[in-house]
CSV table of C-alpha atoms in Angstrom, one decimal:
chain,number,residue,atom,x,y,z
A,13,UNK,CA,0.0,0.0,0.0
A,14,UNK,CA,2.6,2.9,1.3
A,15,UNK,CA,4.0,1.3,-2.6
A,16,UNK,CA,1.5,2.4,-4.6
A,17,UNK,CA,0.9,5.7,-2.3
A,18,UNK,CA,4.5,6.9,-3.1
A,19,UNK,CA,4.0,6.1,-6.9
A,20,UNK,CA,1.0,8.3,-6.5
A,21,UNK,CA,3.0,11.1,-4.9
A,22,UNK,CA,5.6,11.1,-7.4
A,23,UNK,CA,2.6,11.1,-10.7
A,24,UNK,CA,1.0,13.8,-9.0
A,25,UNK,CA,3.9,15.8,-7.8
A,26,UNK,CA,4.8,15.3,-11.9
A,27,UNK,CA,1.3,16.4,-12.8
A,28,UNK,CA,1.7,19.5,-10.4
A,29,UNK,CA,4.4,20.6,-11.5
A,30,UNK,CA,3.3,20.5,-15.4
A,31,UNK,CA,-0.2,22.5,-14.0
A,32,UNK,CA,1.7,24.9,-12.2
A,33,UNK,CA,3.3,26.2,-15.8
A,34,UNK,CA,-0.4,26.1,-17.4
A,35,UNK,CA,-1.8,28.4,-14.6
A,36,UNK,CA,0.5,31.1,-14.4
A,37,UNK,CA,-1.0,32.4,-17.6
A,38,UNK,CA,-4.4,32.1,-15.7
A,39,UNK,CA,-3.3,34.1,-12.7
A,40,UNK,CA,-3.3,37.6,-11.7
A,41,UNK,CA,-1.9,39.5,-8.9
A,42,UNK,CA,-3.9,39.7,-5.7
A,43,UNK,CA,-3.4,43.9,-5.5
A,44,UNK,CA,-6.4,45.3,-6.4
A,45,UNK,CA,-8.6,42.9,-5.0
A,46,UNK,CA,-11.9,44.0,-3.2
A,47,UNK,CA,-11.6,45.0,0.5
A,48,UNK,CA,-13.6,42.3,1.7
A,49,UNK,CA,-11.6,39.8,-0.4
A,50,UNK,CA,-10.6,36.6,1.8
A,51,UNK,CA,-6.9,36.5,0.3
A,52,UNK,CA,-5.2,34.7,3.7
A,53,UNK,CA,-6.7,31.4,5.1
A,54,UNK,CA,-6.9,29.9,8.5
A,55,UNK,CA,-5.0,27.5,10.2
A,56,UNK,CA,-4.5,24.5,9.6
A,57,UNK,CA,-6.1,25.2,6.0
A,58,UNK,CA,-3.4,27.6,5.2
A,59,UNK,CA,-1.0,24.4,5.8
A,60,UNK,CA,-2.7,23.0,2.3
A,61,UNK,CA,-4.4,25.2,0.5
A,62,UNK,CA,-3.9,29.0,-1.3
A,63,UNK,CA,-6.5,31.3,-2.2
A,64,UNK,CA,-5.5,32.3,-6.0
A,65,UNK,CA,-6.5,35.4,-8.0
A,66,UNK,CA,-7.0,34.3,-11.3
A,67,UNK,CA,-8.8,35.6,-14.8
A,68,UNK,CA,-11.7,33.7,-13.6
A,69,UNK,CA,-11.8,35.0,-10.3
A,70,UNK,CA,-10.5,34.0,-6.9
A,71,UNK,CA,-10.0,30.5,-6.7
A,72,UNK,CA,-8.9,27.9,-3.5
A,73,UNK,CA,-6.7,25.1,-4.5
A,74,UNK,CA,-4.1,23.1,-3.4
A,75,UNK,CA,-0.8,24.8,-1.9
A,76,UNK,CA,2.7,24.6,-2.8
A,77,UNK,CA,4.1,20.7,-2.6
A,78,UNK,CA,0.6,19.8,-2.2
A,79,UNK,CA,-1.8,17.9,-4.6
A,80,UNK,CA,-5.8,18.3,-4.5
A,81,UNK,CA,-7.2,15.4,-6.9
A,82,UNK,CA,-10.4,13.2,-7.3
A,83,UNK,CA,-9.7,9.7,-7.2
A,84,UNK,CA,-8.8,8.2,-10.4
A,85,UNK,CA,-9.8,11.1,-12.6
A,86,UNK,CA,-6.0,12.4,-12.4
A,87,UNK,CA,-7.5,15.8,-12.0
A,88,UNK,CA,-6.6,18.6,-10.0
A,89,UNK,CA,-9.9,20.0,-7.5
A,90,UNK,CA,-9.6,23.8,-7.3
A,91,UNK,CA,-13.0,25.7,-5.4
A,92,UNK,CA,-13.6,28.5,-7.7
A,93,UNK,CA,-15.5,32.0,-6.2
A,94,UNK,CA,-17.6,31.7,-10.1
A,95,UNK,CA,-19.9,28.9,-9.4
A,96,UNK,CA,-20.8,28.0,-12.8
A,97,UNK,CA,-21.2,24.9,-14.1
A,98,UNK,CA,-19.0,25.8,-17.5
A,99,UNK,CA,-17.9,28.6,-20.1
A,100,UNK,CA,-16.1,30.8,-16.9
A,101,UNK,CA,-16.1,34.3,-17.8
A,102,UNK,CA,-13.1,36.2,-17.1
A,103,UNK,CA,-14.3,38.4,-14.0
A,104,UNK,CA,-10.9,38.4,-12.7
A,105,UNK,CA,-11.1,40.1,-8.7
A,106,UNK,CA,-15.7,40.2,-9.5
A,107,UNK,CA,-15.6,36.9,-8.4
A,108,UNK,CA,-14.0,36.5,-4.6
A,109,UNK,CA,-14.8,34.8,-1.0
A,110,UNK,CA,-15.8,37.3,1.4
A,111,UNK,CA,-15.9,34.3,3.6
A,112,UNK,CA,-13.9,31.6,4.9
A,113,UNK,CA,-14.9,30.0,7.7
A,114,UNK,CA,-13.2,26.4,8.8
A,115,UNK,CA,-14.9,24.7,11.7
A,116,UNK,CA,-13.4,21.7,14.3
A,117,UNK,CA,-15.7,19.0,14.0
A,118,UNK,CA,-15.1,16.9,17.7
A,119,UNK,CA,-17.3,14.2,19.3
A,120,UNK,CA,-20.5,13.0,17.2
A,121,UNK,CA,-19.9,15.6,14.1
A,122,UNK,CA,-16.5,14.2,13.6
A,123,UNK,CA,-17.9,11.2,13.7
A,124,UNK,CA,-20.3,12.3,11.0
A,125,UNK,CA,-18.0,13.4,9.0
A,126,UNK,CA,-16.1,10.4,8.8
A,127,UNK,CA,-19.2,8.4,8.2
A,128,UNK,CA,-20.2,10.6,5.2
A,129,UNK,CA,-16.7,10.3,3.7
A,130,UNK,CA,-16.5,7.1,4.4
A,131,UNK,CA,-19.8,6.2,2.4
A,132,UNK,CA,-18.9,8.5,-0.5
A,133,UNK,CA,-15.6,6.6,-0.5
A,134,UNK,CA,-17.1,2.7,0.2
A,135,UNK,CA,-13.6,2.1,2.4
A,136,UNK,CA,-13.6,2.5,6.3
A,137,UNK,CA,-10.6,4.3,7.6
A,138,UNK,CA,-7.2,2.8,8.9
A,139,UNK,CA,-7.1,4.7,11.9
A,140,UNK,CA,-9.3,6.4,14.5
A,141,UNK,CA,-10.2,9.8,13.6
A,142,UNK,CA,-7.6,12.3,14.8
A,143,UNK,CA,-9.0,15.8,13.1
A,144,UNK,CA,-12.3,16.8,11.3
A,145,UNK,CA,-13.1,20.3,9.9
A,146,UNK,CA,-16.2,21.9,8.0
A,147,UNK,CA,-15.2,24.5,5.5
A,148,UNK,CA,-17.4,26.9,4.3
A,149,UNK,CA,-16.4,29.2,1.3
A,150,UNK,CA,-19.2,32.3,0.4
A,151,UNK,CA,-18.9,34.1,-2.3
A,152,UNK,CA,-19.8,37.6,-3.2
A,153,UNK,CA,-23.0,36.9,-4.4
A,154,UNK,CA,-23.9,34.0,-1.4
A,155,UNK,CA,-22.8,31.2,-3.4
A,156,UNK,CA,-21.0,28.5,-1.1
A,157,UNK,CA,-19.1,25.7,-1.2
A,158,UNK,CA,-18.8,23.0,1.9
A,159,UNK,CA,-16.3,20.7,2.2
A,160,UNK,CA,-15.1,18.4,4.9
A,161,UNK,CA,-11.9,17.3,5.8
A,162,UNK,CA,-11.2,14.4,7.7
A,163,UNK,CA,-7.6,13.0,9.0
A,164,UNK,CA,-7.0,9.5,10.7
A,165,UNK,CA,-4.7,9.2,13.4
A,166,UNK,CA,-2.5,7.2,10.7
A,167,UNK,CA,-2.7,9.8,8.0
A,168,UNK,CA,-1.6,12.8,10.7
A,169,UNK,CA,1.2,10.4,11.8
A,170,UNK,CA,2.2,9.9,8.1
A,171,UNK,CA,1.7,13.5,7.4
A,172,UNK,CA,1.8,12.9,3.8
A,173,UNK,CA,-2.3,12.3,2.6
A,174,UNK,CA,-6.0,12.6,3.6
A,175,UNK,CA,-9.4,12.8,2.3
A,176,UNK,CA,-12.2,15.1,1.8
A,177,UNK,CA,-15.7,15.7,0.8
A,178,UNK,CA,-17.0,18.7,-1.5
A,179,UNK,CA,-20.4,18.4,-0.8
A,180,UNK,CA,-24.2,20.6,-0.5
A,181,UNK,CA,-25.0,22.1,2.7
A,182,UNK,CA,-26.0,19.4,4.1
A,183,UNK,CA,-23.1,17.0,3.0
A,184,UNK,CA,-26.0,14.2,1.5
A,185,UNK,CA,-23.4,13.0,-0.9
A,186,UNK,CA,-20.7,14.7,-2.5
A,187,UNK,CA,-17.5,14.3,-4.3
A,188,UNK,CA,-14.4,12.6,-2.4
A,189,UNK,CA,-11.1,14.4,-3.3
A,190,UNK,CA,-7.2,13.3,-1.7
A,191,UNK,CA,-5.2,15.8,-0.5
A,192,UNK,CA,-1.6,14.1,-0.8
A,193,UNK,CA,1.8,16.2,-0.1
A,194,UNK,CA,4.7,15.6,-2.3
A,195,UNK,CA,7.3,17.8,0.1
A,196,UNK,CA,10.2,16.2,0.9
A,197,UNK,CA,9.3,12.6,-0.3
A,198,UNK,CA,12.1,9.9,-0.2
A,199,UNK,CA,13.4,9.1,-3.5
């Protein structure tokens, strides 16, 4: 298993590296963004993820030597402030968080949490549950996005990966995304 994780690391940290070239022609510097423009993150979020100001709009997404990706689709999960199911416009600092609010889940919510992630995912986890947090990203124009993040006991330990759910407000389903970091990885 810790086999097949490491090969993962290293395509991803591969595949990172090529996105990171593609997006610089998407970004945009942060001056000039609005005054109620969510630009820094809080801990531990600001451990693994980066709000970006893009053409599109703001944008979170995975942070430096980290890798945000849905399982087997090989493809990278960024939360874009433009909700829009497809044709983005280019907005650039229009569309922006003006809220970022990450939660501690403890006791029966982290529980929860874990349940619903591990349903969406159909495995149970390694480990006990060592951390669990509800994000909540608004928009400008009250859009959100909820996700939850869930670590095992094992997965803090290894410090390397964990999951998560992008789901409704309720979190009746969702999409399962990894969160795997490819800093200082043993070659």
């Amino acid at each position: 298993m810790h086999i097949l994780r490491n090969l993962a690391f290293l395509f991803f940290a591969a595949l990172s590296s090529s996105l990171c070239f593609a997006q610089e022609s998407v970004l945009i510097p942060c001056d000039g963004a609005p005054p109620d423009a969510v630009l820094k993150l809080p801990a531990p979020l600001d451990r693994w993820g980066q709000i970006y100001c893009t053409k599109f709009g703001h944008s979170l997404a995975a942070k430096e030597h980290w890798v945000w990706s849905f399982p087997g689709a090989f493809a990278p999960v960024h939360l874009p402030a433009q909700m829009v199911r497809s044709q983005p416009k280019e907005v650039g600092h229009a569309a922006y968080f003006k809220a970022v609010e990450l939660v501690p889940l403890s006791g029966s919510d982290a529980d929860d949490a874990a349940a619903k992630l591990t349903k969406a995912l159909g495995a149970k986890p390694d480990s006990a549950i060592a951390n669990a947090y509800r994000l909540t990203l608004t928009n400008q124009a009250e859009q959100k996005h909820v996700v939850l993040f869930v670590q095992t006991v094992g997965e803090v330990k290894d410090g390397k990966s964990f999951w998560s759910l992008w789901c409704d407000a309720e979190c009746n389903g969702g999409m399962p995304f990894m969160l795997l970091n490819y800093e200082g990885m043993k070659r």
